[in-house]
PDB file of C-alpha atoms and ligand atoms in Angstrom:
ATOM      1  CA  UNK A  26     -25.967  -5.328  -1.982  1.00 72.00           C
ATOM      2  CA  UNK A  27     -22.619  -5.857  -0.537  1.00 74.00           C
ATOM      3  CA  UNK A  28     -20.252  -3.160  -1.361  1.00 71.00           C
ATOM      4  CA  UNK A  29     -16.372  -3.373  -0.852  1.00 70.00           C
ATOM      5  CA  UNK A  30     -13.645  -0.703  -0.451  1.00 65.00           C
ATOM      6  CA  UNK A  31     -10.968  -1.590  -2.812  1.00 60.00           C
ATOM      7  CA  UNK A  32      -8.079   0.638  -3.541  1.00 56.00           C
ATOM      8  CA  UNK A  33     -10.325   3.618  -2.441  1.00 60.00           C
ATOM      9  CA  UNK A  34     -13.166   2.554  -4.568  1.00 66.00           C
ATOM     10  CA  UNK A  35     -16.051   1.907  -3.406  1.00 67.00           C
ATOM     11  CA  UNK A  36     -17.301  -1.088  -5.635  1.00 68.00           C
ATOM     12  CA  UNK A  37     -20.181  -3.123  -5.463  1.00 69.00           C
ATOM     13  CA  UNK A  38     -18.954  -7.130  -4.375  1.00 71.00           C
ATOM     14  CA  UNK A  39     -22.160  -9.235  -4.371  1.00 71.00           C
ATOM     15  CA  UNK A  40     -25.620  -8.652  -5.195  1.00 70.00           C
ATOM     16  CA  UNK A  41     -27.562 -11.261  -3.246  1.00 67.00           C
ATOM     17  CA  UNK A  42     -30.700  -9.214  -2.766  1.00 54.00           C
ATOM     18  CA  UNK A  43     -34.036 -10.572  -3.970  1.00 55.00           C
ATOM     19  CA  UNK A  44     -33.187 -13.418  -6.487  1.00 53.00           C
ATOM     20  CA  UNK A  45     -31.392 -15.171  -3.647  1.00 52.00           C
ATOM     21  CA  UNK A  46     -33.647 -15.321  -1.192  1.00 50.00           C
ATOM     22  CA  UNK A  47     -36.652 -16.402  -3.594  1.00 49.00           C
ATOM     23  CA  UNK A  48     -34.407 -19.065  -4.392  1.00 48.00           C
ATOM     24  CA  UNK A  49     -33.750 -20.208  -1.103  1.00 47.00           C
ATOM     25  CA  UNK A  50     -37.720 -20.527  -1.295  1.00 42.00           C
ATOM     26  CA  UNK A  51     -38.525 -17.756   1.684  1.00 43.00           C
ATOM     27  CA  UNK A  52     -40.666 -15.644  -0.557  1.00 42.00           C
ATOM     28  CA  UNK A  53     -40.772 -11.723  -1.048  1.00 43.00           C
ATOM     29  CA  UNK A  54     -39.451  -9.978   1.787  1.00 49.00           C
ATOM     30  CA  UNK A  55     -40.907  -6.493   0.834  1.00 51.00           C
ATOM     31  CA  UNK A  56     -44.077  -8.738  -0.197  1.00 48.00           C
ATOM     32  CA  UNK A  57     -45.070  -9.748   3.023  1.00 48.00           C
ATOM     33  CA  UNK A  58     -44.221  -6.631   4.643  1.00 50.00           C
ATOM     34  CA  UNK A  59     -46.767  -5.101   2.216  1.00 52.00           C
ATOM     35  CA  UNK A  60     -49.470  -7.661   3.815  1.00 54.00           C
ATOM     36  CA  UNK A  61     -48.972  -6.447   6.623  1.00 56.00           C
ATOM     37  CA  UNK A  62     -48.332 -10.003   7.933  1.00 59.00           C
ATOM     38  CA  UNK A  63     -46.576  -9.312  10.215  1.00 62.00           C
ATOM     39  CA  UNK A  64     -45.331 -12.566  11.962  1.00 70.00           C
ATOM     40  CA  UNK A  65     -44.571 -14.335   8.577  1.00 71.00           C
ATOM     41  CA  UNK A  66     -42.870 -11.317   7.706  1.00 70.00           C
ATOM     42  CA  UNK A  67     -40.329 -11.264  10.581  1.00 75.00           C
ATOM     43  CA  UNK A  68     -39.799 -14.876  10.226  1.00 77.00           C
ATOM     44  CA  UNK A  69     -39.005 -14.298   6.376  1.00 76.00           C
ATOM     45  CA  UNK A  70     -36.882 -11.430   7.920  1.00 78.00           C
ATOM     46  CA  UNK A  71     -35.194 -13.568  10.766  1.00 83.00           C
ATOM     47  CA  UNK A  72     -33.705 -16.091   7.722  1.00 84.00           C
ATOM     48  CA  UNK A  73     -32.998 -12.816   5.540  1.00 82.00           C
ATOM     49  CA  UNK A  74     -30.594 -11.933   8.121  1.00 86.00           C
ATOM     50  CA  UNK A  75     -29.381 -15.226   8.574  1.00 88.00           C
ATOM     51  CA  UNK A  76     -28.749 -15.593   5.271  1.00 86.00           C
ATOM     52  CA  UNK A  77     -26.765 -12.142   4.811  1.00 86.00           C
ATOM     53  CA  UNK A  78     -24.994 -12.489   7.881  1.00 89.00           C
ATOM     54  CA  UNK A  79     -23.413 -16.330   6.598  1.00 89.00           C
ATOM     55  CA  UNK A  80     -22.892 -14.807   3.553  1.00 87.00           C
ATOM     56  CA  UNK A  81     -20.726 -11.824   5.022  1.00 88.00           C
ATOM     57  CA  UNK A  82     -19.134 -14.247   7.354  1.00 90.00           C
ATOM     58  CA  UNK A  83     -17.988 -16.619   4.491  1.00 89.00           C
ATOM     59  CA  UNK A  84     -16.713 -13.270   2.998  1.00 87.00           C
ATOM     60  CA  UNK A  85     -14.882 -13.274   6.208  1.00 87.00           C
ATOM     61  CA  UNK A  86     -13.183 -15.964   5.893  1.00 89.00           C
ATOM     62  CA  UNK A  87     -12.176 -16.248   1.961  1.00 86.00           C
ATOM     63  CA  UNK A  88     -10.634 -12.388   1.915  1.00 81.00           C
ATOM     64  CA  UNK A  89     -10.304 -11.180   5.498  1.00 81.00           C
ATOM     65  CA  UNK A  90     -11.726  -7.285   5.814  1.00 83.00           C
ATOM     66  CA  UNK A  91     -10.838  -4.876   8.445  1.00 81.00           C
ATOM     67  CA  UNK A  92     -14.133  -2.858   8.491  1.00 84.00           C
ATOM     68  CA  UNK A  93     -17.797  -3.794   8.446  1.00 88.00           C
ATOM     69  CA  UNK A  94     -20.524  -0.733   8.208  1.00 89.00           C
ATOM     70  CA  UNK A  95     -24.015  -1.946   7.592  1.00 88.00           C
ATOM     71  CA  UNK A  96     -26.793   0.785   6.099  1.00 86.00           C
ATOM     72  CA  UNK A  97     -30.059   0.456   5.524  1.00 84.00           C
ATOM     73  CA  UNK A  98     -33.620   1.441   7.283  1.00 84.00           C
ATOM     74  CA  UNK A  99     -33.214   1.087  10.594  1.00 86.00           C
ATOM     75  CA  UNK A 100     -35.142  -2.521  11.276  1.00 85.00           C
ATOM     76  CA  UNK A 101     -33.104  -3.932   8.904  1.00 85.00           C
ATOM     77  CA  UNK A 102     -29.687  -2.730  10.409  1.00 88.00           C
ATOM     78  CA  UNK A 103     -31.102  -3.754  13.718  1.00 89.00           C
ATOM     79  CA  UNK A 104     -32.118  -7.114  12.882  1.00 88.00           C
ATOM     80  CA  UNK A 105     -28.375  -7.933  10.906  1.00 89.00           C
ATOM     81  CA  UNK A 106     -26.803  -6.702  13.308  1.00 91.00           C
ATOM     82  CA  UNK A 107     -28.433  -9.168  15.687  1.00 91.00           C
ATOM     83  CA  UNK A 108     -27.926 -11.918  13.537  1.00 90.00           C
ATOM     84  CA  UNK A 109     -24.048 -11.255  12.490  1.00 91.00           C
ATOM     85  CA  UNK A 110     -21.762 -13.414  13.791  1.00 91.00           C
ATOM     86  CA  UNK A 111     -19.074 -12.179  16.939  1.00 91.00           C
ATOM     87  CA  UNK A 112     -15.688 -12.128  14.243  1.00 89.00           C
ATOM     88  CA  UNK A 113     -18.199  -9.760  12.087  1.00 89.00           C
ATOM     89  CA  UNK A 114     -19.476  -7.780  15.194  1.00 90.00           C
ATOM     90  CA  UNK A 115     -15.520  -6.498  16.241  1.00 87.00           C
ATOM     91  CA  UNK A 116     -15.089  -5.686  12.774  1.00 88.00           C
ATOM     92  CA  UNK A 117     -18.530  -3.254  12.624  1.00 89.00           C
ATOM     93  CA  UNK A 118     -17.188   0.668  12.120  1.00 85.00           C
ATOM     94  CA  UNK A 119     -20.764   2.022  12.309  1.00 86.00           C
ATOM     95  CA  UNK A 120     -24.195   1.959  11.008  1.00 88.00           C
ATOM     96  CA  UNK A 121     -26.375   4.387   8.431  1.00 87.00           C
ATOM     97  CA  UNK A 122     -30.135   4.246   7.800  1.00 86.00           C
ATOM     98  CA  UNK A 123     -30.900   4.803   4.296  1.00 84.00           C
ATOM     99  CA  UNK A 124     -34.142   4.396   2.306  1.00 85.00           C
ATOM    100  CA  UNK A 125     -32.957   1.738  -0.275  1.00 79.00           C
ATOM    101  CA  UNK A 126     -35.684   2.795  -2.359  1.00 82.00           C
ATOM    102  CA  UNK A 127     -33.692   6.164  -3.398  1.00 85.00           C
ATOM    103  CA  UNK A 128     -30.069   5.718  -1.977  1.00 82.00           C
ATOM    104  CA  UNK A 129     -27.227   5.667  -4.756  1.00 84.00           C
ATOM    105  CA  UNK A 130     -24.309   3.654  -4.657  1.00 82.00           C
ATOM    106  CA  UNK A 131     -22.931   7.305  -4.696  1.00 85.00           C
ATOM    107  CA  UNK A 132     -24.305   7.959  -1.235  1.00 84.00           C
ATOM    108  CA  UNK A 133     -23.364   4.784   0.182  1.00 84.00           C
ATOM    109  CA  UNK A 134     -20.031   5.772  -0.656  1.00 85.00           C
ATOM    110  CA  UNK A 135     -20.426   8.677   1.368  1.00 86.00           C
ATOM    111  CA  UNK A 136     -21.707   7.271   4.197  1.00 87.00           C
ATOM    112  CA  UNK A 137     -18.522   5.147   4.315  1.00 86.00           C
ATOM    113  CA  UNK A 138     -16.173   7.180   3.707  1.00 85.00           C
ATOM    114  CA  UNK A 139     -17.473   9.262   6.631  1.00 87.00           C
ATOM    115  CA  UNK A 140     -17.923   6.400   8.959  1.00 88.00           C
ATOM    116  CA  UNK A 141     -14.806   4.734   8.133  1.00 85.00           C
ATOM    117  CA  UNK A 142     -12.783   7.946   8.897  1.00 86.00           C
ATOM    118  CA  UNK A 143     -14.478   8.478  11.835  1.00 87.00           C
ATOM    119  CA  UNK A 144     -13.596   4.570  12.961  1.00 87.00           C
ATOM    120  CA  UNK A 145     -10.023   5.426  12.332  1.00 84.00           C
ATOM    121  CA  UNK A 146      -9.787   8.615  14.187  1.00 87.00           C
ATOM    122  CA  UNK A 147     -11.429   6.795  16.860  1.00 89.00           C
ATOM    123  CA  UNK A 148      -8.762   3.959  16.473  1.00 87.00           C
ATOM    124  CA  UNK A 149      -5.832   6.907  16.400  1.00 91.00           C
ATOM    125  CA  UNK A 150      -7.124   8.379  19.364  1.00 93.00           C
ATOM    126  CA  UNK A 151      -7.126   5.369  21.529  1.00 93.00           C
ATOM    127  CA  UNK A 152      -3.829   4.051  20.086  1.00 94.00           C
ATOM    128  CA  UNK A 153      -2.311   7.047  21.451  1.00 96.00           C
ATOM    129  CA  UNK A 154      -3.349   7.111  24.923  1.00 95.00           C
ATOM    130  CA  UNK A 155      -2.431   3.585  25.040  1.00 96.00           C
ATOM    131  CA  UNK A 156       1.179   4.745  23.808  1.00 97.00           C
ATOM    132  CA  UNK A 157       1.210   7.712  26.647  1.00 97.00           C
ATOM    133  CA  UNK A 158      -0.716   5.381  29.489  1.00 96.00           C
ATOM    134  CA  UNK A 159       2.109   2.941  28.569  1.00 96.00           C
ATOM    135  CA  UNK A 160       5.002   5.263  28.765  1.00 95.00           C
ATOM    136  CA  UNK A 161       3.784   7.298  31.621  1.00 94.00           C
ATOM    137  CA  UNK A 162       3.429   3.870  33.724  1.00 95.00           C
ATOM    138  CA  UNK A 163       7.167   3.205  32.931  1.00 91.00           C
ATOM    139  CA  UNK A 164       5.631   0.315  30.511  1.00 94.00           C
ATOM    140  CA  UNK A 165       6.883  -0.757  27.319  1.00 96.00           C
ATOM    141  CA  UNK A 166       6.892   2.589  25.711  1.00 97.00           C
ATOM    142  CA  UNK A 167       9.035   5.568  24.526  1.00 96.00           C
ATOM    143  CA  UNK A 168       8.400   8.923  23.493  1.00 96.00           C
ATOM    144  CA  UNK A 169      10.254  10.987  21.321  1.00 95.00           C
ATOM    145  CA  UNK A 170      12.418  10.555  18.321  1.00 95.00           C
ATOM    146  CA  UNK A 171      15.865  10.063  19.871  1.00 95.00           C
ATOM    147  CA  UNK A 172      14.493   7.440  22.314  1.00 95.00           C
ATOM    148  CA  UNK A 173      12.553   5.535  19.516  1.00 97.00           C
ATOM    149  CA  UNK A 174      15.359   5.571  17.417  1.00 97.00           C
ATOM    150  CA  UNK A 175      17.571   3.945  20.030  1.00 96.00           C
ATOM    151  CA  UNK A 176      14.360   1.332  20.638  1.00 97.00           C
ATOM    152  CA  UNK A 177      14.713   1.052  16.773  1.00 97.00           C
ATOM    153  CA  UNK A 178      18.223   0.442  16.512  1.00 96.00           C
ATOM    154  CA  UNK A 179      18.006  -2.376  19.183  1.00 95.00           C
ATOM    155  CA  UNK A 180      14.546  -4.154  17.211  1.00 95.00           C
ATOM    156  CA  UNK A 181      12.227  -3.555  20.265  1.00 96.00           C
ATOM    157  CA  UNK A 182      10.013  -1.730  18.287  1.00 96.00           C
ATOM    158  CA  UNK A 183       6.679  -3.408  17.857  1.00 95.00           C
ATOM    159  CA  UNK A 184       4.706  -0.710  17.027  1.00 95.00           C
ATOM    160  CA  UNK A 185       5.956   2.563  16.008  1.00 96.00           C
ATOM    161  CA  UNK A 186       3.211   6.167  16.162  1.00 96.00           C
ATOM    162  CA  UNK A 187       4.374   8.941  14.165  1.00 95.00           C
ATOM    163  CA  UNK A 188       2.569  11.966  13.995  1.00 92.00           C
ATOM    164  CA  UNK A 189       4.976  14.265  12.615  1.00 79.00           C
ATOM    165  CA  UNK A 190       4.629  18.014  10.761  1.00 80.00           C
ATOM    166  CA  UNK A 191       8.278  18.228   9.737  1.00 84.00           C
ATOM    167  CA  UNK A 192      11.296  15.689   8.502  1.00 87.00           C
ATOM    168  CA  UNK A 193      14.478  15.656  10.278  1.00 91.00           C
ATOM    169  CA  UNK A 194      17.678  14.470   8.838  1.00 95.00           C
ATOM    170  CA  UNK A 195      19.729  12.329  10.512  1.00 96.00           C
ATOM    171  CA  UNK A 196      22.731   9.662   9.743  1.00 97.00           C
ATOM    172  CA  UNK A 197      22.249   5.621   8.724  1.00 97.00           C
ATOM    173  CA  UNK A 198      24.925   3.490   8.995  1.00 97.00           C
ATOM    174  CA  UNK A 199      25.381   1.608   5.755  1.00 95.00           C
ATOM    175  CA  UNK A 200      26.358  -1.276   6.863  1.00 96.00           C
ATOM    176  CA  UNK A 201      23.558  -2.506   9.090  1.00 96.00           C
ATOM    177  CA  UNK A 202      21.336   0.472   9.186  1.00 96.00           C
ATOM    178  CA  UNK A 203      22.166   1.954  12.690  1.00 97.00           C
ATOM    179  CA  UNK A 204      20.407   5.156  13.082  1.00 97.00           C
ATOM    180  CA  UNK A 205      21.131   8.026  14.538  1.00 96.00           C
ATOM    181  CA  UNK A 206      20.173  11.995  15.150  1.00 95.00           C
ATOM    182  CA  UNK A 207      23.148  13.606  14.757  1.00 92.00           C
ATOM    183  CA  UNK A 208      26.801  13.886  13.483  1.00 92.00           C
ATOM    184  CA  UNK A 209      28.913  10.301  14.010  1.00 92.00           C
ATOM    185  CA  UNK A 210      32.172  10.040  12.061  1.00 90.00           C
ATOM    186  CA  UNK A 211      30.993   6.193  11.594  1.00 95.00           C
ATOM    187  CA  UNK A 212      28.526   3.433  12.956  1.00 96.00           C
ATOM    188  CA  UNK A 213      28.344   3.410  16.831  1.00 94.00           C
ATOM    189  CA  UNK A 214      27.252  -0.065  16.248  1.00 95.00           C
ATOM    190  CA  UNK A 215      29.556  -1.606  13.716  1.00 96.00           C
ATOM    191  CA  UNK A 216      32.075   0.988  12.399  1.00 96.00           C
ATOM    192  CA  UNK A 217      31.535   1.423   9.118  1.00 96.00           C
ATOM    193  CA  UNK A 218      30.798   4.651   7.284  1.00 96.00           C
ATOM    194  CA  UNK A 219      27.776   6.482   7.829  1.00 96.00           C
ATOM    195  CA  UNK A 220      25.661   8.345   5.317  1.00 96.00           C
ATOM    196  CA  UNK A 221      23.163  11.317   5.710  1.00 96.00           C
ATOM    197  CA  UNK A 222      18.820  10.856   5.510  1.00 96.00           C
ATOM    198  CA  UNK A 223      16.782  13.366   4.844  1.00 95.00           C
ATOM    199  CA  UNK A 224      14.165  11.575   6.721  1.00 94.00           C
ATOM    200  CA  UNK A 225      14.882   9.931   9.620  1.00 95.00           C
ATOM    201  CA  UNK A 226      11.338   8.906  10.294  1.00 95.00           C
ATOM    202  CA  UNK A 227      11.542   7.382   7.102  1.00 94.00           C
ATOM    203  CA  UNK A 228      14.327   5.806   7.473  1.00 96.00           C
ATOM    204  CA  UNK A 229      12.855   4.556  11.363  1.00 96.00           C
ATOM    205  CA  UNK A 230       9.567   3.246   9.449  1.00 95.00           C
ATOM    206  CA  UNK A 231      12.207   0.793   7.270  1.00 95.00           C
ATOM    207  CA  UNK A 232      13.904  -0.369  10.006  1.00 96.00           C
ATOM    208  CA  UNK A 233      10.804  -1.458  12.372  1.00 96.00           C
ATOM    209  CA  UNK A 234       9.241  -2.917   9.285  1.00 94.00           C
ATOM    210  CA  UNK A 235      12.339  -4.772   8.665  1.00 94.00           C
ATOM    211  CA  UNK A 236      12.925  -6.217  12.261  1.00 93.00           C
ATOM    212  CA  UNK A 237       8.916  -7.215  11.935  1.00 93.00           C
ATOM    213  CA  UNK A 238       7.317  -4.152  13.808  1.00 93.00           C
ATOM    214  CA  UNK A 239       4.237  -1.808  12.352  1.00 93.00           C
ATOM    215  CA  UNK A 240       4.078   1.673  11.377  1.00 93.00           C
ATOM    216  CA  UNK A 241       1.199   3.514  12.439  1.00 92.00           C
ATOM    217  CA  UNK A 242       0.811   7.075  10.931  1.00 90.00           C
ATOM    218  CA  UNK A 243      -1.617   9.513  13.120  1.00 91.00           C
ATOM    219  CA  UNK A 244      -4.091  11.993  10.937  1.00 86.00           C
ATOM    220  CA  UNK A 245      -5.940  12.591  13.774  1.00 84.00           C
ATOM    221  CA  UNK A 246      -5.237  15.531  16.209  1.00 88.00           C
ATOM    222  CA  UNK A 247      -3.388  14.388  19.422  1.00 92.00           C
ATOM    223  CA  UNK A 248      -1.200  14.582  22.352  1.00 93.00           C
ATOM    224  CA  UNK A 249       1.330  13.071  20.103  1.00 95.00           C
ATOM    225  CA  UNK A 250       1.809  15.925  17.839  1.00 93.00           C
ATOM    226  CA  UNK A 251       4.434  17.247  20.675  1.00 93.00           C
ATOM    227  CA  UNK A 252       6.764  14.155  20.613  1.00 93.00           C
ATOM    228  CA  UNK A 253       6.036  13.672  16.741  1.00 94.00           C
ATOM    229  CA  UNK A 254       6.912   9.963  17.501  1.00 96.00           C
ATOM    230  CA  UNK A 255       6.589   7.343  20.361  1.00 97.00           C
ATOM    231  CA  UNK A 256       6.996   3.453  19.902  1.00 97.00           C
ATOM    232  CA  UNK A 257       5.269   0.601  21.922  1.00 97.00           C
ATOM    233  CA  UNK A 258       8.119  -1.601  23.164  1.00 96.00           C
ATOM    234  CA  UNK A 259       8.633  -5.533  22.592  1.00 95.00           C
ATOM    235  CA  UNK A 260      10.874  -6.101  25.543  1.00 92.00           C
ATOM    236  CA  UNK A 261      12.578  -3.015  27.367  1.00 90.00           C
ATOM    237  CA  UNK A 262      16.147  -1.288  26.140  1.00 88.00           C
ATOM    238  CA  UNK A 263      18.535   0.933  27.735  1.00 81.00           C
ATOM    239  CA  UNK A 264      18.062   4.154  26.479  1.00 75.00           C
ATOM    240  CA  UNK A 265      20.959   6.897  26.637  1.00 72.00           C
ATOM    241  CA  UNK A 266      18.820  10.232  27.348  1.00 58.00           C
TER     242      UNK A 266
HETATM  243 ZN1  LIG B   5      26.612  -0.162  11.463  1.00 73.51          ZN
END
């Protein structure tokens, strides 16, 4: 079966298991494994593969997915694994080995749901030290909220990292949404009239989405928890502190 993640469901997408593959004319999988013939039954295995890993890969390509997991005894992971094509391969979050004699959709969920949050911690992890390497290096990186806001302000944001535990309130121009961390009597930028936020990180995760830059928001626990915000860089700005 292939399952799919959908609004935080697990749901089951395609069943292609047995019927399919009789079709296709390869005979019982499990069959020949019973017979103990062994060569026939890795060839019938070898097109199994094939066939699940061209049907994941059209899957691919009609509804792109972020995350692949594959579960099952541990032959059968091996051998799909081997046969998936590269695009599926840098999508693969992990592997489980279940029995699929007396797993439940219910514990496939579970298995996901743990891989897949272990993937993205992973994925936090790294995109932080590439954020601190970055700045460190005197790359294309700030830390902290006043220097991200002033990337912000200037659209050199790409990517911005928050990791924050608090809000902080700031001011917005509203005008042409200027931000800044503190008391102005009116937009450094443009002039016009300011008016109070009771988020500014908020307010900074509109305005890089708006000038075409990501938000990335960090669950896991890292070095970023200090600066509560740092910002990979499009081109470099001048920054006032
Ligand atoms: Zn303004």
């Amino acid at each position: 079966s292939i399952f799919r993640f959908y609004g935080g469901e697990l749901e089951s997408w395609e069943e292609m298991a047995e019927e399919e593959i009789r079709k296709s004319n390869y005979g019982g999988f499990s069959g020949y494994e019973e017979h103990k013939n062994r060569n026939r039954a890795d060839e019938v295995a070898g097109k199994f593969f094939k066939i699940v890993a061209g049907r994941l890969h059209d899957l691919l390509k009609e509804n792109d997915f972020d995350l692949l997991l594959l579960g099952g005894p541990r032959q059968h992971v091996d051998g799909l694994h081997a046969a998936i094509h590269p695009d599926l391969d840098q999508r693969l979050a992990g592997t489980f080995t279940v029995d699929p004699a007396t797993t439940t959709p219910a514990n496939v969920a579970e298995y996901c749901e743990e891989l897949a949050a272990a993937h993205d911690q992973g994925h936090e992890e790294a995109l932080v030290e590439r954020l601190f390497d970055t700045a460190r290096s005197g790359g294309l990186a700030v830390l902290g909220l006043h220097r991200v806001l002033e990337a912000a302000n200037q659209k050199a944001v790409d990517r911005v990292i928050i990791q924050a535990g608090r809000t902080s309130p700031g001011n917005q121009c509203s005008a042409c949404s200027w931000l800044v961390d503190h008391d102005v009597a009116s937009c450094p930028a443009c002039g016009e009239d300011m008016r109070k936020v009771p988020d500014l990180l908020d307010a900074l995760s509109d305005v890089v989405r708006a000038s075409g830059g990501s938000v990335s928001n960090v669950l896991a626990e890292t070095p970023l928890a200090e600066d509560e915000v740092g910002a990979l860089l499009r081109y470099a700005v001048r920054v006032t502190v």
